[in-house]
Short mmCIF file of C-alpha atoms and ligand atoms in Angstrom, two decimals:
data_model
loop_
_atom_site.label_atom_id
_atom_site.label_comp_id
_atom_site.label_asym_id
_atom_site.label_seq_id
_atom_site.Cartn_x
_atom_site.Cartn_y
_atom_site.Cartn_z
CA MET F 767 11.41 3.19 11.75
CA SER F 768 14.71 1.43 12.22
CA SER F 769 16.60 -0.10 9.48
CA LYS F 770 16.34 -3.97 8.88
CA VAL F 771 19.53 -5.42 10.63
CA THR F 772 20.88 -7.22 7.94
CA ILE F 773 23.81 -10.93 8.67
CA MET F 774 26.48 -8.02 6.69
CA ASP F 775 25.60 -5.79 10.24
CA VAL F 776 26.04 -8.89 12.41
CA GLN F 777 29.17 -9.28 10.68
CA LYS F 778 30.42 -5.78 10.73
CA ALA F 779 29.72 -5.23 14.55
CA LYS F 780 31.99 -8.26 15.33
CA ASP F 781 34.95 -6.20 12.23
CA GLU F 782 34.62 -3.24 14.58
CA GLY F 783 34.39 -4.48 18.12
CA ARG F 784 30.92 -3.50 18.86
CA LYS F 785 28.61 -6.42 20.97
CA LEU F 786 25.95 -7.73 19.35
CA VAL F 787 22.65 -7.88 21.57
CA MET F 788 20.17 -10.73 21.45
CA VAL F 789 16.83 -11.66 23.14
CA THR F 790 14.52 -14.58 22.76
CA ALA F 791 10.98 -13.63 21.68
CA TYR F 792 7.57 -16.00 20.72
CA ASP F 793 5.26 -13.63 19.85
CA TYR F 794 4.30 -10.53 18.87
CA PRO F 795 4.51 -8.04 21.76
CA PHE F 796 7.51 -9.74 23.08
CA GLY F 797 8.68 -8.68 19.55
CA LEU F 798 7.68 -5.70 19.46
CA LEU F 799 9.29 -4.71 22.88
CA ALA F 800 12.43 -6.24 21.86
CA ASP F 801 12.20 -3.90 18.53
CA GLN F 802 11.27 -0.76 20.37
CA ALA F 803 14.46 -1.86 22.56
CA GLY F 804 16.75 -1.62 19.91
CA VAL F 805 18.05 -4.76 20.16
CA ASP F 806 19.72 -6.67 17.62
CA ILE F 807 18.57 -10.24 16.72
CA VAL F 808 15.23 -11.92 18.08
CA LEU F 809 15.69 -15.44 17.84
CA VAL F 810 12.11 -17.56 18.10
CA GLY F 811 14.11 -20.46 20.02
CA ASP F 812 12.71 -23.52 20.35
CA SER F 813 13.08 -22.75 24.09
CA LEU F 814 9.45 -22.03 23.18
CA GLY F 815 8.52 -25.28 24.47
CA MET F 816 9.82 -25.23 27.91
CA VAL F 817 9.13 -21.26 28.50
CA VAL F 818 5.72 -21.08 26.85
CA MET F 819 4.17 -24.46 26.70
CA GLY F 820 5.23 -25.49 29.94
CA LEU F 821 6.78 -28.60 28.74
CA ASP F 822 9.87 -30.44 30.18
CA GLY F 823 12.22 -29.51 27.23
CA THR F 824 12.17 -29.00 23.63
CA VAL F 825 12.31 -32.32 21.91
CA GLU F 826 8.92 -32.01 21.85
CA VAL F 827 9.09 -28.62 19.54
CA THR F 828 7.28 -29.14 16.21
CA MET F 829 8.07 -27.23 12.81
CA GLU F 830 4.15 -25.95 13.39
CA ASN F 831 4.72 -24.46 16.43
CA MET F 832 7.89 -23.00 15.21
CA ILE F 833 6.53 -21.83 12.39
CA HIS F 834 3.42 -20.25 14.16
CA HIS F 835 5.17 -18.66 16.57
CA THR F 836 7.79 -17.23 14.06
CA ARG F 837 5.28 -15.39 12.28
CA ALA F 838 3.97 -13.43 15.50
CA VAL F 839 7.39 -12.29 16.54
CA VAL F 840 7.73 -11.44 12.77
CA ARG F 841 4.99 -8.80 13.09
CA GLY F 842 6.35 -7.18 15.60
CA CYS F 843 9.61 -7.28 14.87
CA LYS F 844 10.67 -4.47 11.61
CA GLY F 845 14.16 -4.00 12.86
CA PRO F 846 15.93 -6.42 14.41
CA LEU F 847 17.59 -9.87 12.45
CA VAL F 848 14.84 -12.62 13.28
CA VAL F 849 16.46 -16.19 13.64
CA GLY F 850 13.94 -18.80 13.22
CA ASP F 851 15.04 -21.59 15.14
CA MET F 852 14.93 -25.56 14.01
CA PRO F 853 13.28 -27.88 15.97
CA PHE F 854 14.27 -31.29 17.46
CA MET F 855 14.37 -33.87 14.36
CA SER F 856 13.55 -31.05 11.23
CA TYR F 857 17.25 -31.24 10.50
CA ASN F 858 18.90 -34.54 11.96
CA THR F 859 17.11 -36.88 9.81
CA SER F 860 18.66 -36.02 6.05
CA ILE F 861 20.32 -33.33 4.36
CA ARG F 862 17.10 -32.94 2.63
CA ASP F 863 15.04 -32.74 5.24
CA ALA F 864 17.02 -29.77 6.68
CA ILE F 865 16.71 -27.90 3.88
CA VAL F 866 13.17 -28.12 2.97
CA ASN F 867 12.12 -27.48 7.10
CA ALA F 868 15.18 -24.32 6.80
CA GLY F 869 12.65 -23.04 3.64
CA ARG F 870 9.37 -23.42 5.40
CA LEU F 871 10.44 -21.78 8.24
CA MET F 872 11.33 -19.06 6.16
CA LYS F 873 8.35 -18.83 3.67
CA GLU F 874 5.72 -19.88 6.41
CA GLY F 875 6.90 -18.38 9.50
CA GLY F 876 8.61 -15.20 7.52
CA CYS F 877 12.32 -15.31 9.67
CA ASP F 878 15.26 -14.49 8.11
CA VAL F 879 17.49 -16.98 9.08
CA ILE F 880 17.32 -19.86 10.36
CA LYS F 881 19.60 -21.25 13.72
CA LEU F 882 20.50 -25.41 14.32
CA GLU F 883 22.13 -27.17 16.96
CA GLY F 884 25.41 -29.21 16.33
CA GLY F 885 28.74 -29.11 15.54
CA VAL F 886 31.77 -31.15 12.90
CA ASP F 887 28.31 -33.78 12.47
CA PHE F 888 26.42 -31.39 11.45
CA ALA F 889 28.69 -29.05 8.62
CA PRO F 890 27.68 -30.94 6.08
CA THR F 891 23.83 -29.98 6.31
CA ILE F 892 24.62 -26.31 7.14
CA GLY F 893 26.87 -25.87 3.78
CA ALA F 894 24.11 -27.88 2.17
CA ILE F 895 21.44 -25.03 3.55
CA VAL F 896 23.77 -22.42 3.26
CA LYS F 897 23.94 -23.77 -0.26
CA ALA F 898 20.25 -23.48 -1.33
CA GLY F 899 20.69 -19.68 0.00
CA ILE F 900 19.28 -19.75 4.11
CA PRO F 901 21.84 -18.21 6.33
CA VAL F 902 22.43 -19.80 9.10
CA MET F 903 22.88 -19.48 12.52
CA GLY F 904 25.54 -22.22 14.50
CA HIS F 905 24.63 -23.55 18.04
CA ILE F 906 27.47 -25.13 19.81
CA GLY F 907 28.38 -25.44 23.74
CA LEU F 908 25.93 -26.89 25.46
CA THR F 909 22.92 -28.07 22.59
CA PRO F 910 19.71 -28.43 24.71
CA GLN F 911 17.38 -30.69 21.91
CA THR F 912 20.89 -33.35 22.47
CA ALA F 913 21.00 -32.46 26.06
CA SER F 914 20.26 -35.82 27.60
CA ALA F 915 23.12 -37.68 25.55
CA LEU F 916 25.34 -34.86 26.74
CA GLY F 917 24.37 -35.65 30.85
CA GLY F 918 22.17 -32.82 30.74
CA PHE F 919 21.94 -29.36 31.11
CA LYS F 920 25.46 -28.68 32.13
CA MET F 921 28.55 -27.14 31.36
CA GLN F 922 30.25 -28.40 28.53
CA GLY F 923 34.03 -28.42 27.64
CA ARG F 924 35.37 -29.17 30.60
CA ASP F 925 38.24 -31.32 29.98
CA THR F 926 40.94 -30.39 27.72
CA ALA F 927 39.48 -32.32 24.74
CA ALA F 928 36.52 -31.44 25.30
CA ALA F 929 37.61 -27.45 24.77
CA LYS F 930 39.00 -28.51 21.82
CA GLN F 931 36.51 -30.06 20.22
CA ILE F 932 34.36 -26.86 20.82
CA ILE F 933 36.75 -24.83 18.86
CA GLU F 934 37.02 -27.28 16.83
CA ASP F 935 32.92 -27.24 15.79
CA ALA F 936 33.44 -23.52 15.43
CA ARG F 937 35.59 -23.83 12.89
CA ALA F 938 33.70 -26.78 11.06
CA LEU F 939 30.90 -24.72 11.40
CA GLN F 940 32.82 -21.20 10.19
CA SER F 941 33.92 -23.30 7.19
CA ALA F 942 30.21 -24.70 6.12
CA GLY F 943 29.27 -20.55 5.68
CA VAL F 944 27.65 -20.13 8.46
CA PHE F 945 27.04 -16.04 9.59
CA SER F 946 27.17 -16.83 13.58
CA ILE F 947 27.77 -18.62 16.19
CA ILE F 948 25.41 -19.61 19.53
CA LEU F 949 28.01 -20.91 21.62
CA GLU F 950 26.01 -22.02 25.10
CA ALA F 951 27.06 -23.18 28.81
CA VAL F 952 30.90 -23.17 28.30
CA PRO F 953 34.01 -22.12 30.86
CA ALA F 954 34.76 -18.36 30.37
CA PRO F 955 37.73 -18.83 29.48
CA LEU F 956 36.92 -20.78 26.32
CA GLY F 957 34.21 -18.85 25.23
CA LYS F 958 37.05 -16.49 24.69
CA LEU F 959 39.17 -18.65 22.77
CA VAL F 960 36.71 -19.98 20.40
CA ALA F 961 35.29 -15.74 19.72
CA GLU F 962 39.07 -15.68 18.74
CA ALA F 963 39.47 -18.60 16.91
CA VAL F 964 36.80 -17.52 14.06
CA LYS F 965 36.18 -14.31 12.14
CA VAL F 966 32.51 -15.00 12.26
CA PRO F 967 30.75 -13.46 15.64
CA VAL F 968 30.39 -15.89 18.65
CA ILE F 969 26.99 -15.21 20.42
CA GLY F 970 27.39 -16.50 24.04
CA ILE F 971 24.70 -17.39 26.47
CA GLY F 972 27.30 -18.30 29.60
CA ALA F 973 30.40 -18.34 27.81
CA GLY F 974 31.79 -14.89 29.11
CA VAL F 975 31.80 -11.71 28.33
CA ASP F 976 34.95 -12.00 25.62
CA VAL F 977 32.57 -13.78 22.95
CA ASP F 978 30.84 -11.22 20.36
CA GLY F 979 27.41 -10.63 21.98
CA GLN F 980 25.46 -12.04 24.52
CA VAL F 981 21.79 -14.24 24.27
CA LEU F 982 19.40 -14.44 26.46
CA VAL F 983 16.34 -16.15 27.27
CA THR F 984 13.67 -13.14 27.87
CA HIS F 985 11.17 -15.43 30.02
CA ASP F 986 14.21 -15.99 31.82
CA MET F 987 15.61 -12.44 32.51
CA LEU F 988 12.16 -11.14 32.92
CA GLY F 989 11.96 -13.52 36.08
CA LEU F 990 8.62 -15.33 33.91
CA PHE F 991 9.72 -18.53 33.94
CA ASP F 992 9.44 -20.04 37.05
CA LYS F 993 11.54 -23.76 37.29
CA PHE F 994 14.51 -22.77 37.66
CA VAL F 995 17.32 -19.89 37.02
CA PRO F 996 20.36 -20.93 34.79
CA LYS F 997 23.83 -19.77 36.22
CA PHE F 998 23.92 -17.60 33.90
CA VAL F 999 21.22 -15.95 33.45
CA LYS F 1000 21.03 -12.43 35.52
CA GLN F 1001 17.02 -11.55 36.16
CA TYR F 1002 16.93 -7.38 35.88
CA SER F 1003 12.90 -8.28 36.69
CA GLN F 1004 10.36 -9.85 38.81
CA ILE F 1005 7.46 -9.58 36.26
CA ARG F 1006 5.87 -12.40 36.82
CA THR F 1007 4.94 -11.19 40.44
CA THR F 1008 3.94 -8.20 39.13
CA ILE F 1009 1.36 -10.08 36.71
CA LYS F 1010 0.23 -12.07 39.81
CA GLU F 1011 -0.38 -8.89 41.56
CA ALA F 1012 -2.15 -6.97 39.03
CA ILE F 1013 -4.58 -11.11 38.67
CA THR F 1014 -4.95 -10.67 41.86
CA ALA F 1015 -6.26 -6.98 42.55
CA TYR F 1016 -8.07 -7.47 38.98
CA LYS F 1017 -10.12 -10.64 41.21
CA GLN F 1018 -10.75 -9.02 44.12
CA ASP F 1019 -12.33 -6.20 41.95
CA VAL F 1020 -14.71 -8.27 40.59
CA LEU F 1021 -15.84 -10.21 43.97
CA ASP F 1022 -16.33 -6.96 45.18
CA GLY F 1023 -17.62 -5.36 42.78
CA SER F 1024 -15.69 -2.49 42.28
CA PHE F 1025 -14.71 -3.54 38.59
CA PRO F 1026 -15.81 -2.07 36.16
CA GLY F 1027 -16.49 0.93 37.59
CA PRO F 1028 -18.74 3.71 35.43
CA GLU F 1029 -15.64 4.32 33.62
CA HIS F 1030 -14.99 0.93 32.00
CA SER F 1031 -18.86 1.24 31.38
CA PHE F 1032 -21.25 1.76 28.05
CA LYS F 1033 -24.10 4.52 28.61
CA MET F 1034 -27.99 4.80 27.44
CA PRO F 1035 -29.73 7.46 27.28
CA GLU F 1036 -32.07 7.85 29.97
CA GLU F 1037 -35.32 8.13 28.25
CA THR F 1038 -33.91 4.86 25.84
CA LEU F 1039 -33.78 3.40 29.41
CA GLU F 1040 -37.54 4.52 30.40
CA GLN F 1041 -38.88 3.51 26.18
CA LEU F 1042 -37.47 -0.49 27.19
CA LYS F 1043 -38.40 -1.25 30.52
CA LYS F 1044 -42.04 -0.05 29.07
CA GLU F 1045 -42.09 -2.07 26.22
CA LEU F 1046 -40.73 -5.32 28.49
O1 KIV D 1379 15.89 -22.25 22.41
C1 KIV D 1379 16.41 -21.30 22.32
O2 KIV D 1379 16.06 -20.32 22.95
C2 KIV D 1379 18.25 -21.02 22.35
C3 KIV D 1379 19.33 -20.12 22.81
C4 KIV D 1379 19.36 -21.04 24.61
C5 KIV D 1379 19.90 -19.94 22.86
O3 KIV D 1379 18.59 -21.74 21.59
#
């Protein structure tokens, strides 16, 4: 068994110039596969709402959904640092609510650390959660929970003022005590500037190559999510086709009687069967 990745290991990776590898998972088998592939960090993202629950966005995802799925992932993930994602409105209403819900995600979900979306405005909330003893990963740039307020799922930091704001957000999060930051959907040169602006690792998703690590939504990179493929996703598989072919083949076998075969069936001694028939 590999040893557990800690937040100190995550910082060490940046200090030593080693890229961090992070993926999402929402259940035990994917948690286990990510563990076996040897990634550093597994995020139980609220992207759950879209790629697993079939919702249009992440806004409807609840604390109960996140706790349920986090518990499953944690059972498979012995090595990677497991990040539980705080759903919309679990940390936006008050600092007290934020601490209570972050605590629930750790105590009931079993994750190692939590993540929440937001820049400068959320620095006080993050500071309070960190002071309560819960490590926090920040998330800036495109923040899917508030995508409608940002004008949709669009690249952020388009002009000088917006790009400067993202750097300010990263600095504010670092001062508040985050141990790392997710940076989503910004121009690659801005990704580099953000990673250089802070000491904590900046993990990009659509932020170019010059950041301290990468994260992808597993269902996107495996070709499992059917609705759209964001520009920043590289598809490493078309697993939907493989799964669909397998289910179709099974259907055919059931219909034509070739499944189950003798190798999938339980035997009964001949004499037991004869006796049974006599007694019927
Ligand atoms: O919920 C999620 O999967 C995320 C990633 C996009 C980083 O926040």
